[in-house]
Amino acid sequence: MKFSLKEFRKWCRFIHRDLSYFFAGLILIYAISGIVMNHRDTINPHFNLSTYRYTLPEAIPSQDKITKDFVLKLLEKHNEEGNYTKHYFPEAGMMKVFLKGGSNYHLNINTGDVLYESVKRRPIIGAMTKLHYNPGQWWTLFADAFAIALIVITATGMFLVRGNKGLWGRGGIEFVLGLLIPLAFLLFF
């Protein structure tokens, strides 16, 4: 049986199409989480950090009269009463409340000024970026299969178009440029 260039292109098209569809979700996950990870200095991929400052309108009891129930009442405004761990007074007139999950609440007893720092997990982006850190042996095997599939997708894609728009024309020039740009960054920056 003779294997022709036409037959080769046909198989390239099938392999390219099926692997592309199979790995499209993972490609999107890696692309989106990769963008977030590239900007870790401006966005925390794992947690959403928020700071709230305000002054309590109600009277605050003296430090020796502040009870856990009073603290829980203050935390209701932020729906954090169920996350209460403990409170203490690091200095006279200042109360700090520790909350599960990393959030905390500071109260100046003398002025009523509050600093509430909320730490919330980013459920989708945080989980997506976790894949970049190789979460386990099974993921390593799947990620290796994905890497091999990307090589196959790229190689088969290079043979799909013929003529002056294919690998031996404009496509080849674009391929070389796409290869030279990362090489230039590696060598010169």
mmCIF file of C-alpha atoms in Angstrom:
data_model
loop_
_atom_site.group_PDB
_atom_site.id
_atom_site.type_symbol
_atom_site.label_atom_id
_atom_site.label_comp_id
_atom_site.label_asym_id
_atom_site.label_seq_id
_atom_site.Cartn_x
_atom_site.Cartn_y
_atom_site.Cartn_z
ATOM 1 C CA MET A 1 0.000 0.000 0.000
ATOM 2 C CA LYS A 2 1.392 3.355 -1.043
ATOM 3 C CA PHE A 3 1.174 6.244 1.397
ATOM 4 C CA SER A 4 0.721 9.542 -0.455
ATOM 5 C CA LEU A 5 1.161 13.150 0.659
ATOM 6 C CA LYS A 6 -2.598 13.564 0.291
ATOM 7 C CA GLU A 7 -3.158 10.619 2.642
ATOM 8 C CA PHE A 8 -0.596 12.074 5.085
ATOM 9 C CA ARG A 9 -2.420 15.427 5.152
ATOM 10 C CA LYS A 10 -5.721 13.644 5.711
ATOM 11 C CA TRP A 11 -4.320 11.860 8.778
ATOM 12 C CA CYS A 12 -2.757 15.116 10.004
ATOM 13 C CA ARG A 13 -6.176 16.768 9.778
ATOM 14 C CA PHE A 14 -7.861 13.962 11.770
ATOM 15 C CA ILE A 15 -5.183 13.858 14.474
ATOM 16 C CA HIS A 16 -4.952 17.652 14.707
ATOM 17 C CA ARG A 17 -8.735 18.056 14.956
ATOM 18 C CA ASP A 18 -9.355 15.289 17.506
ATOM 19 C CA LEU A 19 -6.462 16.147 19.805
ATOM 20 C CA SER A 20 -7.385 19.850 19.608
ATOM 21 C CA TYR A 21 -10.964 19.158 20.660
ATOM 22 C CA PHE A 22 -9.904 16.737 23.389
ATOM 23 C CA PHE A 23 -7.411 19.179 24.959
ATOM 24 C CA ALA A 24 -9.265 22.456 24.218
ATOM 25 C CA GLY A 25 -10.565 22.752 27.795
ATOM 26 C CA LEU A 26 -7.131 22.240 29.295
ATOM 27 C CA ILE A 27 -5.595 24.687 26.828
ATOM 28 C CA LEU A 28 -8.108 27.337 27.959
ATOM 29 C CA ILE A 29 -7.477 26.555 31.636
ATOM 30 C CA TYR A 30 -3.707 26.854 31.211
ATOM 31 C CA ALA A 31 -4.045 30.012 29.104
ATOM 32 C CA ILE A 32 -6.377 31.838 31.523
ATOM 33 C CA SER A 33 -4.519 30.808 34.664
ATOM 34 C CA GLY A 34 -1.201 31.550 32.937
ATOM 35 C CA ILE A 35 -2.300 35.140 32.305
ATOM 36 C CA VAL A 36 -3.302 35.486 35.966
ATOM 37 C CA MET A 37 0.016 34.011 37.121
ATOM 38 C CA ASN A 38 1.936 36.393 34.843
ATOM 39 C CA HIS A 39 0.354 39.260 36.787
ATOM 40 C CA ARG A 40 0.763 37.916 40.332
ATOM 41 C CA ASP A 41 2.159 41.290 41.408
ATOM 42 C CA THR A 42 -1.251 42.892 40.749
ATOM 43 C CA ILE A 43 -3.674 39.993 41.325
ATOM 44 C CA ASN A 44 -3.389 37.201 43.838
ATOM 45 C CA PRO A 45 -4.494 34.055 41.961
ATOM 46 C CA HIS A 46 -5.439 32.174 45.129
ATOM 47 C CA PHE A 47 -7.075 34.783 47.369
ATOM 48 C CA ASN A 48 -9.170 37.920 47.077
ATOM 49 C CA LEU A 49 -7.902 40.415 49.648
ATOM 50 C CA SER A 50 -10.149 43.310 50.648
ATOM 51 C CA THR A 51 -9.667 46.014 53.264
ATOM 52 C CA TYR A 52 -12.540 47.936 54.847
ATOM 53 C CA ARG A 53 -12.120 50.971 57.115
ATOM 54 C CA TYR A 54 -14.997 52.599 58.969
ATOM 55 C CA THR A 55 -16.009 53.979 62.355
ATOM 56 C CA LEU A 56 -18.560 52.274 64.568
ATOM 57 C CA PRO A 57 -21.524 54.534 65.372
ATOM 58 C CA GLU A 58 -22.408 52.793 68.657
ATOM 59 C CA ALA A 59 -20.684 53.179 72.012
ATOM 60 C CA ILE A 60 -17.933 50.690 72.751
ATOM 61 C CA PRO A 61 -17.571 49.239 76.248
ATOM 62 C CA SER A 62 -14.270 49.553 78.072
ATOM 63 C CA GLN A 63 -11.608 46.963 77.344
ATOM 64 C CA ASP A 64 -12.309 44.924 80.499
ATOM 65 C CA LYS A 65 -16.031 44.697 79.621
ATOM 66 C CA ILE A 66 -15.611 43.450 76.027
ATOM 67 C CA THR A 67 -16.929 39.895 75.814
ATOM 68 C CA LYS A 68 -16.919 37.272 73.125
ATOM 69 C CA ASP A 69 -20.639 37.956 72.546
ATOM 70 C CA PHE A 70 -19.885 41.648 71.893
ATOM 71 C CA VAL A 71 -17.157 40.670 69.397
ATOM 72 C CA LEU A 72 -19.472 38.204 67.636
ATOM 73 C CA LYS A 73 -22.075 40.964 67.305
ATOM 74 C CA LEU A 74 -19.448 43.192 65.608
ATOM 75 C CA LEU A 75 -18.553 40.390 63.201
ATOM 76 C CA GLU A 76 -22.173 39.886 62.085
ATOM 77 C CA LYS A 77 -21.850 42.904 59.773
ATOM 78 C CA HIS A 78 -19.286 40.934 57.724
ATOM 79 C CA ASN A 79 -20.929 37.507 58.140
ATOM 80 C CA GLU A 80 -17.798 36.375 59.985
ATOM 81 C CA GLU A 81 -19.272 35.452 63.381
ATOM 82 C CA GLY A 82 -18.999 31.747 62.502
ATOM 83 C CA ASN A 83 -15.284 32.197 61.728
ATOM 84 C CA TYR A 84 -14.343 33.658 65.102
ATOM 85 C CA THR A 85 -11.185 32.096 66.565
ATOM 86 C CA LYS A 86 -10.136 34.445 69.345
ATOM 87 C CA HIS A 87 -9.665 38.080 70.246
ATOM 88 C CA TYR A 88 -7.045 39.820 72.331
ATOM 89 C CA PHE A 89 -5.650 43.246 73.128
ATOM 90 C CA PRO A 90 -2.109 43.692 71.735
ATOM 91 C CA GLU A 91 -1.966 47.135 73.380
ATOM 92 C CA ALA A 92 -4.230 49.273 75.522
ATOM 93 C CA GLY A 93 -7.249 50.488 73.577
ATOM 94 C CA MET A 94 -6.667 48.132 70.598
ATOM 95 C CA MET A 95 -8.495 44.877 69.980
ATOM 96 C CA LYS A 96 -7.557 42.326 67.351
ATOM 97 C CA VAL A 97 -9.843 39.471 66.301
ATOM 98 C CA PHE A 98 -8.523 36.395 64.501
ATOM 99 C CA LEU A 99 -10.845 34.675 62.062
ATOM 100 C CA LYS A 100 -10.661 31.315 60.309
ATOM 101 C CA GLY A 101 -9.371 31.578 56.750
ATOM 102 C CA GLY A 102 -6.894 34.380 57.465
ATOM 103 C CA SER A 103 -9.253 37.357 57.779
ATOM 104 C CA ASN A 104 -8.849 39.652 60.780
ATOM 105 C CA TYR A 105 -10.627 42.530 62.486
ATOM 106 C CA HIS A 106 -8.980 45.433 64.332
ATOM 107 C CA LEU A 107 -10.868 47.835 66.575
ATOM 108 C CA ASN A 108 -9.589 50.997 68.215
ATOM 109 C CA ILE A 109 -11.715 51.015 71.354
ATOM 110 C CA ASN A 110 -11.102 54.719 72.016
ATOM 111 C CA THR A 111 -12.147 56.037 68.585
ATOM 112 C CA GLY A 112 -14.354 53.223 67.226
ATOM 113 C CA ASP A 113 -12.181 52.969 64.095
ATOM 114 C CA VAL A 114 -12.326 49.540 62.483
ATOM 115 C CA LEU A 115 -9.948 47.894 60.056
ATOM 116 C CA TYR A 116 -11.398 44.692 58.634
ATOM 117 C CA GLU A 117 -9.176 42.647 56.324
ATOM 118 C CA SER A 118 -11.087 40.001 54.403
ATOM 119 C CA VAL A 119 -9.334 37.023 52.847
ATOM 120 C CA LYS A 120 -11.499 34.884 50.549
ATOM 121 C CA ARG A 121 -10.394 32.005 48.327
ATOM 122 C CA ARG A 122 -10.770 32.461 44.578
ATOM 123 C CA PRO A 123 -12.598 29.212 43.833
ATOM 124 C CA ILE A 124 -12.190 28.990 40.038
ATOM 125 C CA ILE A 125 -8.953 30.841 39.225
ATOM 126 C CA GLY A 126 -7.281 29.468 42.377
ATOM 127 C CA ALA A 127 -8.101 25.906 41.374
ATOM 128 C CA MET A 128 -6.975 26.538 37.790
ATOM 129 C CA THR A 129 -3.600 27.954 38.853
ATOM 130 C CA LYS A 130 -3.080 24.978 41.157
ATOM 131 C CA LEU A 131 -2.613 22.848 38.031
ATOM 132 C CA HIS A 132 0.521 24.864 37.176
ATOM 133 C CA TYR A 133 2.112 23.640 40.406
ATOM 134 C CA ASN A 134 1.726 19.944 39.517
ATOM 135 C CA PRO A 135 -0.644 18.760 42.271
ATOM 136 C CA GLY A 136 0.217 15.045 42.091
ATOM 137 C CA GLN A 137 1.630 12.026 40.291
ATOM 138 C CA TRP A 138 -1.499 11.347 38.226
ATOM 139 C CA TRP A 139 -1.580 14.946 37.108
ATOM 140 C CA THR A 140 2.079 14.650 36.063
ATOM 141 C CA LEU A 141 1.173 11.777 33.743
ATOM 142 C CA PHE A 142 -1.775 13.669 32.266
ATOM 143 C CA ALA A 143 0.294 16.868 31.906
ATOM 144 C CA ASP A 144 3.021 14.896 30.120
ATOM 145 C CA ALA A 145 0.413 13.439 27.745
ATOM 146 C CA PHE A 146 -0.865 16.979 27.194
ATOM 147 C CA ALA A 147 2.643 18.254 26.416
ATOM 148 C CA ILE A 148 3.169 15.451 23.896
ATOM 149 C CA ALA A 149 -0.259 16.185 22.401
ATOM 150 C CA LEU A 150 0.689 19.869 21.992
ATOM 151 C CA ILE A 151 3.776 18.793 20.046
ATOM 152 C CA VAL A 152 1.636 16.529 17.854
ATOM 153 C CA ILE A 153 -1.033 19.236 17.393
ATOM 154 C CA THR A 154 1.664 21.703 16.351
ATOM 155 C CA ALA A 155 3.436 19.266 14.022
ATOM 156 C CA THR A 156 0.248 18.103 12.309
ATOM 157 C CA GLY A 157 -1.024 21.664 12.028
ATOM 158 C CA MET A 158 2.063 22.639 10.046
ATOM 159 C CA PHE A 159 1.087 20.256 7.259
ATOM 160 C CA LEU A 160 -2.594 21.146 6.947
ATOM 161 C CA VAL A 161 -2.183 24.079 4.581
ATOM 162 C CA ARG A 162 -0.285 23.739 1.319
ATOM 163 C CA GLY A 163 1.073 26.185 -1.167
ATOM 164 C CA ASN A 164 2.285 29.721 -0.508
ATOM 165 C CA LYS A 165 0.236 29.976 2.743
ATOM 166 C CA GLY A 166 1.624 26.710 4.121
ATOM 167 C CA LEU A 167 4.875 25.689 5.782
ATOM 168 C CA TRP A 168 6.978 26.410 2.691
ATOM 169 C CA GLY A 169 5.480 29.921 2.288
ATOM 170 C CA ARG A 170 3.962 32.470 4.645
ATOM 171 C CA GLY A 171 3.311 29.795 7.300
ATOM 172 C CA GLY A 172 7.020 28.961 7.428
ATOM 173 C CA ILE A 173 7.964 32.621 7.861
ATOM 174 C CA GLU A 174 5.434 32.966 10.705
ATOM 175 C CA PHE A 175 6.772 29.769 12.283
ATOM 176 C CA VAL A 176 10.365 31.067 12.226
ATOM 177 C CA LEU A 177 9.300 34.460 13.648
ATOM 178 C CA GLY A 178 7.283 32.738 16.375
ATOM 179 C CA LEU A 179 10.384 30.733 17.264
ATOM 180 C CA LEU A 180 12.810 33.675 17.133
ATOM 181 C CA ILE A 181 10.822 35.939 19.489
ATOM 182 C CA PRO A 182 11.039 33.646 22.571
ATOM 183 C CA LEU A 183 14.643 32.780 21.704
ATOM 184 C CA ALA A 184 15.491 36.489 21.597
ATOM 185 C CA PHE A 185 13.917 36.975 25.040
ATOM 186 C CA LEU A 186 15.871 34.025 26.416
ATOM 187 C CA LEU A 187 19.163 35.286 25.008
ATOM 188 C CA PHE A 188 18.915 39.050 25.430
ATOM 189 C CA PHE A 189 16.539 39.830 28.319
#
